[in-house]
């Protein structure tokens, strides 16, 4: 188990024109700097990746993780020295430099308890509204992240439930928001945005509800049909934000990349008045552990090319059901097909093939690359950090985070998942444009972006056990560069502008 973050070990990118190559491997490299080959073995096949900067696709919003109350509570178990180290690892340019984050509006499953900002039943004017519950852990963590030198991130915020008194079942889990409270709930979200702004924390975007299809009423949730969400946005939330003069982006759906996504986008984005308030669609990845659902993403993008698609949540879940509990504290576990998710248990026989035991590092590397290749404009992981048990969590649905803390021992474990994310977040920056790339396939995954500084970043994943050779062809570069990538390795190649 490695307890040292890569930014304390790796060499910083130089300002010269030499390509920079960093790799993370099963054998132990963590964003280690490597060189291109000076001589190409005649007996080995060389794959060719051809970059075409003239072909442009989506513009990246950012990559990062989520601020939760659980993560914040664990963070404050650390010493000041370890806290500074962890924040630097996440938000500094010398670290992963996360640029897009998420947080919850009132309580979620990764809170320590149920709470709402509007606790008084029937308070239609929201006179008793207060974000006081966030002052103990969550607000201080976000402010500490903002204070990191070089930090630059946006925040997407999502409610898991409306205040229970606004719902038909009058409780936290499940149920629907009563139509007579659509306007009050919209005011509730505006008050939240303004309250956070008053704390110096600008909210960049919101989803009207996390997982509106529900979660089996196992933790905070509020159910919506696509048409109910259309009405909420069109007649209440959109106009309320506009009247408040808040330039906040609305992202619909906020659930799994499955066929339901098609119905939701057709219903809401197909209504011109509702769509006028919507930036795009937020999606999760829990429908499958082995697929990025690229066909569904492509279908949505083709139908609504002026709207964006954002991955708002994903994690390694079902840790409480893992028979090898604690195995995730070993680096090599992330490369072994031993992790299972809740779908492994509850999926129908028809859907079981989407939920086999899987390799966590593969899942992150594949979803980042294939998701971006299928139009995702951003990618947000779930909890920034958790304890070694995958909590705390009042709903007892323990999950992994890219960074784990050994509670009471002041130790931090930067899992291989953290490095998988850093391969993209550190080198592909907000404003980067995905460009044409050929030569990749299911056995050799790759994506390419042109950064705002005009550098080209190519992220490559070799899921096979055998080493491979590949070359990168870039127009204007005198000769292609050839690189060896180990089996089961992830590399990022940065070609500076003018190279």
Short mmCIF file of C-alpha atoms in Angstrom, two decimals:
data_model
loop_
_atom_site.label_atom_id
_atom_site.label_comp_id
_atom_site.label_asym_id
_atom_site.label_seq_id
_atom_site.Cartn_x
_atom_site.Cartn_y
_atom_site.Cartn_z
CA UNK A 1 0.00 0.00 0.00
CA UNK A 2 1.49 3.31 -1.09
CA UNK A 3 1.03 6.27 1.19
CA UNK A 4 2.97 8.91 -0.80
CA UNK A 5 1.17 11.10 -3.37
CA UNK A 6 2.63 11.31 -6.84
CA UNK A 7 3.16 15.07 -6.74
CA UNK A 8 5.86 14.52 -4.11
CA UNK A 9 7.61 12.02 -6.38
CA UNK A 10 7.08 12.95 -10.02
CA UNK A 11 9.07 15.39 -12.08
CA UNK A 12 7.18 18.50 -13.12
CA UNK A 13 6.54 19.10 -16.79
CA UNK A 14 9.29 21.15 -18.34
CA UNK A 15 8.64 24.21 -20.48
CA UNK A 16 10.63 22.89 -23.42
CA UNK A 17 9.29 21.31 -26.59
CA UNK A 18 10.08 17.73 -25.60
CA UNK A 19 7.02 15.52 -25.24
CA UNK A 20 6.20 14.55 -21.67
CA UNK A 21 5.09 10.98 -21.01
CA UNK A 22 3.69 9.83 -17.66
CA UNK A 23 2.46 6.36 -16.80
CA UNK A 24 0.70 4.43 -14.06
CA UNK A 25 1.18 0.66 -14.05
CA UNK A 26 0.15 -2.41 -12.15
CA UNK A 27 3.83 -2.89 -11.28
CA UNK A 28 3.91 0.31 -9.24
CA UNK A 29 4.53 3.38 -11.41
CA UNK A 30 2.36 6.31 -10.36
CA UNK A 31 2.42 9.03 -13.02
CA UNK A 32 6.09 8.18 -13.43
CA UNK A 33 7.95 10.03 -16.17
CA UNK A 34 9.17 7.83 -19.05
CA UNK A 35 10.82 8.45 -22.44
CA UNK A 36 9.94 7.72 -26.01
CA UNK A 37 12.01 5.04 -27.74
CA UNK A 38 15.19 6.05 -29.53
CA UNK A 39 15.27 2.78 -31.49
CA UNK A 40 12.28 0.74 -32.65
CA UNK A 41 12.63 -3.06 -32.47
CA UNK A 42 12.18 -4.44 -35.97
CA UNK A 43 10.39 -7.54 -34.74
CA UNK A 44 7.60 -5.75 -32.86
CA UNK A 45 4.37 -4.40 -34.27
CA UNK A 46 3.79 -0.68 -33.74
CA UNK A 47 0.27 0.67 -33.44
CA UNK A 48 -0.25 4.08 -35.03
CA UNK A 49 -2.33 6.78 -33.33
CA UNK A 50 -2.93 9.65 -35.71
CA UNK A 51 -4.02 12.97 -34.23
CA UNK A 52 -6.09 15.28 -36.44
CA UNK A 53 -6.43 18.70 -34.75
CA UNK A 54 -8.62 19.94 -37.60
CA UNK A 55 -11.46 17.68 -36.42
CA UNK A 56 -13.00 19.22 -33.31
CA UNK A 57 -15.61 17.83 -30.94
CA UNK A 58 -16.76 18.85 -27.43
CA UNK A 59 -15.03 21.33 -25.12
CA UNK A 60 -14.06 20.03 -21.68
CA UNK A 61 -15.63 21.59 -18.59
CA UNK A 62 -13.42 19.74 -16.13
CA UNK A 63 -12.59 16.61 -14.15
CA UNK A 64 -12.81 16.12 -10.38
CA UNK A 65 -14.58 14.72 -7.33
CA UNK A 66 -17.30 15.61 -4.84
CA UNK A 67 -17.44 17.48 -1.56
CA UNK A 68 -19.65 15.50 0.84
CA UNK A 69 -20.20 15.81 4.56
CA UNK A 70 -18.74 12.32 5.01
CA UNK A 71 -15.59 13.28 3.12
CA UNK A 72 -15.31 16.49 5.14
CA UNK A 73 -15.66 14.70 8.48
CA UNK A 74 -12.89 12.27 7.50
CA UNK A 75 -10.72 15.15 6.27
CA UNK A 76 -10.86 16.84 9.67
CA UNK A 77 -9.65 13.67 11.39
CA UNK A 78 -6.26 14.37 9.80
CA UNK A 79 -3.50 16.54 11.20
CA UNK A 80 -3.02 20.00 9.70
CA UNK A 81 0.04 18.72 7.84
CA UNK A 82 -1.84 15.80 6.27
CA UNK A 83 -4.82 18.04 5.45
CA UNK A 84 -2.55 20.40 3.52
CA UNK A 85 -0.98 17.45 1.71
CA UNK A 86 -4.34 16.04 0.68
CA UNK A 87 -5.72 19.36 -0.53
CA UNK A 88 -2.58 19.93 -2.58
CA UNK A 89 -2.91 16.43 -4.05
CA UNK A 90 -6.44 17.21 -5.23
CA UNK A 91 -6.49 20.89 -6.16
CA UNK A 92 -2.96 22.16 -6.74
CA UNK A 93 -1.41 22.33 -10.23
CA UNK A 94 1.34 20.16 -8.72
CA UNK A 95 -1.32 17.59 -7.83
CA UNK A 96 -4.34 16.31 -9.75
CA UNK A 97 -5.61 19.90 -10.21
CA UNK A 98 -9.30 18.97 -10.09
CA UNK A 99 -11.39 21.49 -12.01
CA UNK A 100 -15.00 20.29 -11.70
CA UNK A 101 -16.61 19.22 -8.43
CA UNK A 102 -20.00 18.41 -6.96
CA UNK A 103 -21.72 18.79 -3.61
CA UNK A 104 -25.08 17.91 -2.09
CA UNK A 105 -27.88 20.34 -1.20
CA UNK A 106 -28.89 19.34 2.36
CA UNK A 107 -28.30 15.71 3.34
CA UNK A 108 -27.49 12.74 1.14
CA UNK A 109 -26.45 9.15 1.86
CA UNK A 110 -22.88 10.38 2.46
CA UNK A 111 -23.97 12.70 5.23
CA UNK A 112 -23.76 11.83 8.90
CA UNK A 113 -27.53 12.16 9.37
CA UNK A 114 -30.72 13.38 7.70
CA UNK A 115 -31.18 17.15 7.57
CA UNK A 116 -32.83 19.88 5.53
CA UNK A 117 -32.28 23.62 5.29
CA UNK A 118 -36.04 24.18 5.71
CA UNK A 119 -36.97 22.20 8.82
CA UNK A 120 -40.21 23.98 9.73
CA UNK A 121 -43.29 22.36 8.23
CA UNK A 122 -45.42 24.76 6.20
CA UNK A 123 -42.75 27.49 6.08
CA UNK A 124 -43.82 28.66 2.63
CA UNK A 125 -41.79 31.86 2.83
CA UNK A 126 -38.73 29.86 3.99
CA UNK A 127 -38.22 32.25 6.88
CA UNK A 128 -36.39 29.52 8.82
CA UNK A 129 -34.12 28.52 5.91
CA UNK A 130 -30.52 28.00 7.08
CA UNK A 131 -27.36 26.26 5.82
CA UNK A 132 -26.19 25.99 9.44
CA UNK A 133 -25.83 22.17 9.20
CA UNK A 134 -23.00 22.68 6.67
CA UNK A 135 -20.90 24.90 8.91
CA UNK A 136 -19.34 22.08 10.93
CA UNK A 137 -17.67 20.09 8.15
CA UNK A 138 -18.73 20.83 4.58
CA UNK A 139 -18.29 24.59 4.26
CA UNK A 140 -14.84 24.58 5.92
CA UNK A 141 -13.62 21.84 3.54
CA UNK A 142 -14.78 23.69 0.43
CA UNK A 143 -13.23 26.93 1.64
CA UNK A 144 -9.97 25.14 2.41
CA UNK A 145 -9.92 23.72 -1.12
CA UNK A 146 -10.54 27.19 -2.56
CA UNK A 147 -7.54 28.49 -0.61
CA UNK A 148 -5.07 26.07 -2.22
CA UNK A 149 -2.54 27.93 -4.37
CA UNK A 150 -3.56 27.52 -8.00
CA UNK A 151 -6.93 25.92 -7.21
CA UNK A 152 -9.54 26.61 -9.88
CA UNK A 153 -12.72 24.55 -9.82
CA UNK A 154 -16.45 24.82 -10.47
CA UNK A 155 -19.16 23.34 -8.24
CA UNK A 156 -22.25 21.46 -9.37
CA UNK A 157 -24.85 21.11 -6.59
CA UNK A 158 -27.65 18.55 -6.29
CA UNK A 159 -30.44 17.91 -3.78
CA UNK A 160 -31.11 14.29 -2.84
CA UNK A 161 -34.55 15.13 -1.49
CA UNK A 162 -36.93 18.01 -1.06
CA UNK A 163 -37.74 18.93 2.56
CA UNK A 164 -39.98 16.04 3.72
CA UNK A 165 -42.95 18.30 4.46
CA UNK A 166 -43.10 19.19 0.75
CA UNK A 167 -43.47 15.52 -0.27
CA UNK A 168 -46.43 13.19 -0.51
CA UNK A 169 -44.92 10.64 1.90
CA UNK A 170 -43.64 13.27 4.39
CA UNK A 171 -40.34 11.49 4.89
CA UNK A 172 -36.74 11.51 3.60
CA UNK A 173 -36.65 8.45 1.37
CA UNK A 174 -38.76 8.07 -1.76
CA UNK A 175 -42.00 9.86 -2.45
CA UNK A 176 -42.78 12.75 -4.77
CA UNK A 177 -42.59 16.51 -4.47
CA UNK A 178 -46.20 17.71 -4.32
CA UNK A 179 -47.00 20.02 -7.28
CA UNK A 180 -48.23 22.75 -4.96
CA UNK A 181 -44.67 23.02 -3.63
CA UNK A 182 -42.85 23.26 -6.99
CA UNK A 183 -42.55 27.02 -6.56
CA UNK A 184 -41.44 26.84 -2.92
CA UNK A 185 -38.86 24.20 -3.76
CA UNK A 186 -37.50 26.45 -6.52
CA UNK A 187 -37.23 29.28 -3.98
CA UNK A 188 -35.44 26.83 -1.67
CA UNK A 189 -32.77 26.19 -4.31
CA UNK A 190 -32.35 29.92 -4.95
CA UNK A 191 -31.88 30.54 -1.23
CA UNK A 192 -29.22 27.81 -1.15
CA UNK A 193 -27.32 29.34 -4.06
CA UNK A 194 -27.42 32.79 -2.48
CA UNK A 195 -26.43 31.48 0.95
CA UNK A 196 -23.38 29.75 -0.49
CA UNK A 197 -22.47 32.84 -2.50
CA UNK A 198 -22.58 34.83 0.74
CA UNK A 199 -19.96 32.38 2.08
CA UNK A 200 -17.73 33.08 -0.92
CA UNK A 201 -18.63 29.80 -2.61
CA UNK A 202 -20.15 30.32 -6.06
CA UNK A 203 -22.41 27.52 -7.30
CA UNK A 204 -21.83 26.99 -11.03
CA UNK A 205 -24.67 24.60 -11.85
CA UNK A 206 -27.41 22.49 -10.33
CA UNK A 207 -29.36 19.35 -11.03
CA UNK A 208 -32.97 19.72 -9.84
CA UNK A 209 -32.81 16.30 -8.15
CA UNK A 210 -30.25 13.54 -7.80
CA UNK A 211 -31.49 10.19 -9.13
CA UNK A 212 -35.13 11.17 -9.72
CA UNK A 213 -35.94 7.57 -10.65
CA UNK A 214 -35.18 6.64 -7.05
CA UNK A 215 -32.82 4.31 -5.20
CA UNK A 216 -35.28 1.84 -3.76
CA UNK A 217 -36.01 4.32 -0.94
CA UNK A 218 -32.80 3.20 0.77
CA UNK A 219 -31.67 6.77 1.44
CA UNK A 220 -32.69 10.34 0.63
CA UNK A 221 -34.60 10.59 -2.65
CA UNK A 222 -37.51 12.29 -4.38
CA UNK A 223 -39.09 10.74 -7.46
CA UNK A 224 -39.98 12.54 -10.68
CA UNK A 225 -41.27 11.45 -14.06
CA UNK A 226 -39.72 13.18 -17.09
CA UNK A 227 -42.88 15.23 -17.56
CA UNK A 228 -42.97 16.28 -13.91
CA UNK A 229 -39.37 17.45 -14.16
CA UNK A 230 -40.21 19.28 -17.40
CA UNK A 231 -42.99 21.18 -15.62
CA UNK A 232 -40.77 21.97 -12.63
CA UNK A 233 -38.06 23.45 -14.85
CA UNK A 234 -40.29 25.17 -17.40
CA UNK A 235 -42.84 26.74 -15.08
CA UNK A 236 -40.97 27.16 -11.81
CA UNK A 237 -37.22 26.58 -11.43
CA UNK A 238 -36.13 28.18 -14.70
CA UNK A 239 -38.24 31.34 -14.28
CA UNK A 240 -37.32 31.57 -10.58
CA UNK A 241 -33.58 31.51 -11.34
CA UNK A 242 -34.09 34.05 -14.12
CA UNK A 243 -36.10 36.38 -11.88
CA UNK A 244 -33.38 36.11 -9.22
CA UNK A 245 -30.83 37.06 -11.91
CA UNK A 246 -28.77 33.97 -11.15
CA UNK A 247 -26.69 32.67 -14.06
CA UNK A 248 -26.85 29.05 -12.94
CA UNK A 249 -26.71 26.12 -15.38
CA UNK A 250 -29.42 23.46 -15.03
CA UNK A 251 -28.50 19.85 -15.77
CA UNK A 252 -31.36 17.35 -16.08
CA UNK A 253 -31.73 13.64 -15.31
CA UNK A 254 -28.73 12.94 -12.99
CA UNK A 255 -29.09 9.16 -13.13
CA UNK A 256 -27.78 6.15 -15.03
CA UNK A 257 -26.79 6.04 -18.70
CA UNK A 258 -29.57 3.74 -19.83
CA UNK A 259 -32.63 3.85 -22.07
CA UNK A 260 -34.46 6.04 -19.54
CA UNK A 261 -32.05 8.78 -20.59
CA UNK A 262 -33.60 8.86 -24.07
CA UNK A 263 -37.12 9.40 -22.71
CA UNK A 264 -35.94 12.14 -20.34
CA UNK A 265 -34.05 14.09 -22.95
CA UNK A 266 -36.82 13.76 -25.54
CA UNK A 267 -39.40 14.98 -23.01
CA UNK A 268 -37.47 17.91 -21.53
CA UNK A 269 -35.05 18.96 -24.25
CA UNK A 270 -37.77 18.37 -26.82
CA UNK A 271 -39.80 21.14 -25.18
CA UNK A 272 -38.28 24.40 -26.44
CA UNK A 273 -39.46 26.44 -23.46
CA UNK A 274 -38.07 24.00 -20.91
CA UNK A 275 -34.90 23.39 -22.93
CA UNK A 276 -34.14 27.11 -22.95
CA UNK A 277 -33.30 26.85 -19.25
CA UNK A 278 -31.20 23.66 -19.59
CA UNK A 279 -27.45 23.41 -20.29
CA UNK A 280 -27.52 19.66 -20.75
CA UNK A 281 -27.83 16.23 -19.18
CA UNK A 282 -26.07 14.80 -16.13
CA UNK A 283 -25.46 11.04 -16.04
CA UNK A 284 -24.16 8.34 -13.67
CA UNK A 285 -22.38 5.10 -14.53
CA UNK A 286 -24.06 2.45 -12.34
CA UNK A 287 -25.98 0.79 -15.18
CA UNK A 288 -22.92 -1.30 -16.07
CA UNK A 289 -19.46 -2.01 -14.70
CA UNK A 290 -18.06 -2.98 -18.11
CA UNK A 291 -19.54 -0.44 -20.54
CA UNK A 292 -19.51 3.35 -20.85
CA UNK A 293 -22.92 3.17 -22.60
CA UNK A 294 -21.46 5.03 -25.56
CA UNK A 295 -24.37 4.21 -27.87
CA UNK A 296 -26.86 5.92 -25.55
CA UNK A 297 -24.59 8.97 -25.15
CA UNK A 298 -24.16 9.18 -28.92
CA UNK A 299 -27.91 8.98 -29.48
CA UNK A 300 -28.57 11.85 -27.06
CA UNK A 301 -25.81 13.99 -28.54
CA UNK A 302 -27.08 13.39 -32.06
CA UNK A 303 -30.63 14.32 -31.07
CA UNK A 304 -29.62 17.46 -29.13
CA UNK A 305 -26.22 18.61 -30.43
CA UNK A 306 -26.50 22.03 -28.79
CA UNK A 307 -26.78 20.49 -25.31
CA UNK A 308 -23.93 18.99 -23.30
CA UNK A 309 -23.61 15.68 -21.42
CA UNK A 310 -21.87 15.63 -18.06
CA UNK A 311 -20.89 12.62 -15.93
CA UNK A 312 -21.95 13.79 -12.47
CA UNK A 313 -21.34 10.68 -10.35
CA UNK A 314 -19.56 7.33 -10.29
CA UNK A 315 -17.74 5.25 -7.69
CA UNK A 316 -16.78 1.71 -6.74
CA UNK A 317 -19.86 0.75 -4.75
CA UNK A 318 -21.23 -2.14 -2.68
CA UNK A 319 -18.19 -2.35 -0.45
CA UNK A 320 -20.34 -3.61 2.40
CA UNK A 321 -21.21 -6.65 0.28
CA UNK A 322 -17.67 -7.46 -0.80
CA UNK A 323 -16.57 -10.82 0.59
CA UNK A 324 -12.95 -9.68 0.54
CA UNK A 325 -13.60 -6.71 2.79
CA UNK A 326 -10.46 -4.63 3.19
CA UNK A 327 -8.82 -5.98 0.01
CA UNK A 328 -9.11 -2.49 -1.47
CA UNK A 329 -6.22 -1.41 0.78
CA UNK A 330 -3.87 -3.34 -1.52
CA UNK A 331 -2.74 -1.67 -4.75
CA UNK A 332 -2.91 -4.82 -6.84
CA UNK A 333 -6.59 -5.40 -6.01
CA UNK A 334 -7.46 -2.50 -8.33
CA UNK A 335 -6.12 -4.50 -11.28
CA UNK A 336 -7.84 -7.78 -10.34
CA UNK A 337 -11.37 -8.75 -11.39
CA UNK A 338 -12.66 -9.07 -7.83
CA UNK A 339 -14.80 -5.97 -7.24
CA UNK A 340 -18.57 -6.33 -7.43
CA UNK A 341 -21.37 -3.77 -7.44
CA UNK A 342 -24.97 -3.81 -6.23
CA UNK A 343 -26.08 -4.92 -9.68
CA UNK A 344 -24.08 -8.11 -9.19
CA UNK A 345 -26.62 -8.95 -6.48
CA UNK A 346 -29.92 -7.44 -7.63
CA UNK A 347 -29.71 -7.30 -11.43
CA UNK A 348 -32.14 -9.46 -13.40
CA UNK A 349 -30.77 -12.48 -15.24
CA UNK A 350 -31.06 -10.46 -18.46
CA UNK A 351 -28.90 -7.67 -17.02
CA UNK A 352 -26.39 -9.83 -15.13
CA UNK A 353 -23.80 -9.65 -17.95
CA UNK A 354 -23.48 -5.90 -17.25
CA UNK A 355 -22.45 -6.58 -13.64
CA UNK A 356 -19.69 -9.22 -13.48
CA UNK A 357 -16.72 -9.05 -11.10
CA UNK A 358 -14.51 -6.33 -12.55
CA UNK A 359 -11.17 -4.51 -12.28
CA UNK A 360 -11.64 -1.08 -10.62
CA UNK A 361 -8.64 0.58 -12.31
CA UNK A 362 -9.90 -0.62 -15.69
CA UNK A 363 -13.34 0.77 -14.97
CA UNK A 364 -12.00 4.25 -14.23
CA UNK A 365 -9.51 4.34 -17.11
CA UNK A 366 -12.01 2.96 -19.61
CA UNK A 367 -14.87 5.22 -18.54
CA UNK A 368 -12.76 8.36 -18.62
CA UNK A 369 -11.43 7.62 -22.11
CA UNK A 370 -14.53 6.09 -23.70
CA UNK A 371 -16.89 8.53 -21.99
CA UNK A 372 -14.93 11.48 -23.34
CA UNK A 373 -14.85 9.85 -26.76
CA UNK A 374 -18.65 9.68 -26.60
CA UNK A 375 -19.20 13.39 -25.97
CA UNK A 376 -18.94 13.78 -22.18
CA UNK A 377 -17.92 17.37 -21.41
CA UNK A 378 -16.96 16.65 -17.81
CA UNK A 379 -16.41 13.80 -15.39
CA UNK A 380 -17.05 13.98 -11.64
CA UNK A 381 -16.21 11.18 -9.24
CA UNK A 382 -18.24 10.74 -6.04
CA UNK A 383 -16.61 11.32 -2.60
CA UNK A 384 -13.22 13.08 -2.70
CA UNK A 385 -12.12 10.87 0.18
CA UNK A 386 -13.52 8.41 2.72
CA UNK A 387 -12.19 6.29 5.55
CA UNK A 388 -10.77 2.81 5.11
CA UNK A 389 -14.25 1.32 5.62
CA UNK A 390 -15.76 3.41 2.82
CA UNK A 391 -17.70 5.73 5.09
CA UNK A 392 -18.96 7.24 7.28
CA UNK A 393 -22.41 6.78 5.81
CA UNK A 394 -25.72 6.97 7.63
CA UNK A 395 -27.39 4.74 5.01
CA UNK A 396 -24.67 2.06 5.36
CA UNK A 397 -24.13 1.84 1.59
CA UNK A 398 -20.35 2.01 1.87
CA UNK A 399 -18.32 2.91 -1.22
CA UNK A 400 -14.74 3.50 -2.23
CA UNK A 401 -13.15 6.87 -2.88
CA UNK A 402 -9.93 7.57 -4.80
CA UNK A 403 -8.34 8.72 -1.54
CA UNK A 404 -8.78 6.78 1.70
CA UNK A 405 -7.88 7.84 5.24
CA UNK A 406 -6.84 5.50 8.04
CA UNK A 407 -8.96 7.09 10.76
CA UNK A 408 -7.08 7.77 13.97
CA UNK A 409 -3.66 7.04 12.46
CA UNK A 410 -3.17 10.18 10.36
CA UNK A 411 -2.42 8.13 7.25
CA UNK A 412 -3.58 8.72 3.67
CA UNK A 413 -3.82 6.06 0.96
CA UNK A 414 -3.83 7.44 -2.59
CA UNK A 415 -5.44 4.52 -4.39
CA UNK A 416 -4.69 3.73 -8.04
CA UNK A 417 -8.06 5.31 -8.88
CA UNK A 418 -6.70 8.69 -7.83
CA UNK A 419 -3.89 8.35 -10.36
CA UNK A 420 -6.31 7.23 -13.09
CA UNK A 421 -8.23 10.46 -12.61
CA UNK A 422 -5.06 12.56 -12.39
CA UNK A 423 -3.93 11.25 -15.78
CA UNK A 424 -6.80 13.28 -17.25
CA UNK A 425 -7.50 16.07 -14.73
CA UNK A 426 -3.87 17.19 -14.52
CA UNK A 427 -3.10 17.22 -18.23
CA UNK A 428 -6.44 17.90 -19.94
CA UNK A 429 -7.60 21.27 -18.71
CA UNK A 430 -10.93 23.11 -18.84
CA UNK A 431 -11.43 24.62 -22.27
CA UNK A 432 -9.57 21.77 -23.96
CA UNK A 433 -11.19 20.61 -27.19
CA UNK A 434 -11.33 16.93 -28.09
CA UNK A 435 -9.74 16.42 -31.50
CA UNK A 436 -9.72 13.67 -34.06
CA UNK A 437 -7.79 10.50 -33.23
CA UNK A 438 -7.60 7.25 -35.18
CA UNK A 439 -5.89 3.95 -34.42
CA UNK A 440 -7.52 3.12 -31.10
CA UNK A 441 -9.88 0.18 -30.53
CA UNK A 442 -11.42 -1.83 -27.70
CA UNK A 443 -8.08 -3.46 -26.92
CA UNK A 444 -6.11 -0.20 -27.03
CA UNK A 445 -8.06 2.81 -25.77
CA UNK A 446 -7.09 6.42 -26.41
CA UNK A 447 -8.44 9.96 -26.59
CA UNK A 448 -6.83 13.26 -27.60
CA UNK A 449 -7.42 16.90 -26.62
CA UNK A 450 -5.96 20.26 -27.59
CA UNK A 451 -5.51 22.32 -24.44
CA UNK A 452 -6.04 26.10 -24.23
CA UNK A 453 -2.25 26.49 -24.31
CA UNK A 454 -2.31 24.59 -27.65
CA UNK A 455 -0.52 21.54 -26.25
CA UNK A 456 -1.92 18.17 -27.33
CA UNK A 457 -2.69 15.62 -24.60
CA UNK A 458 -3.17 11.98 -25.61
CA UNK A 459 -4.40 9.54 -22.94
CA UNK A 460 -3.73 5.86 -23.72
CA UNK A 461 -4.83 2.71 -21.86
CA UNK A 462 -3.48 -0.76 -22.60
CA UNK A 463 -5.80 -3.25 -20.84
CA UNK A 464 -3.95 -6.31 -22.14
CA UNK A 465 -1.27 -8.07 -20.11
CA UNK A 466 1.31 -7.74 -22.90
CA UNK A 467 3.42 -4.64 -23.50
CA UNK A 468 2.69 -2.73 -26.68
CA UNK A 469 4.44 -0.21 -28.92
CA UNK A 470 2.61 2.72 -30.43
CA UNK A 471 3.49 5.84 -32.34
CA UNK A 472 1.77 9.21 -32.31
CA UNK A 473 1.51 11.02 -35.61
CA UNK A 474 0.79 14.74 -35.37
CA UNK A 475 0.61 17.07 -38.37
CA UNK A 476 3.63 19.38 -38.43
CA UNK A 477 5.77 17.11 -36.25
CA UNK A 478 8.84 16.01 -38.25
CA UNK A 479 8.69 12.37 -37.18
CA UNK A 480 6.21 10.26 -35.24
CA UNK A 481 7.20 9.48 -31.68
CA UNK A 482 7.19 5.84 -30.61
CA UNK A 483 6.40 4.77 -27.06
CA UNK A 484 6.35 1.49 -25.17
CA UNK A 485 3.38 1.06 -22.87
CA UNK A 486 3.43 -1.81 -20.37
CA UNK A 487 0.53 -4.20 -20.13
CA UNK A 488 -2.31 -3.01 -17.89
CA UNK A 489 -0.95 0.54 -17.93
CA UNK A 490 -2.32 4.04 -18.41
CA UNK A 491 -0.21 6.77 -20.04
CA UNK A 492 -0.67 10.44 -20.79
CA UNK A 493 1.46 12.02 -23.49
CA UNK A 494 1.65 15.81 -23.64
CA UNK A 495 2.99 17.34 -26.85
CA UNK A 496 3.76 21.03 -26.22
CA UNK A 497 2.58 23.64 -28.72
CA UNK A 498 5.01 23.85 -31.60
CA UNK A 499 6.43 20.36 -31.11
#
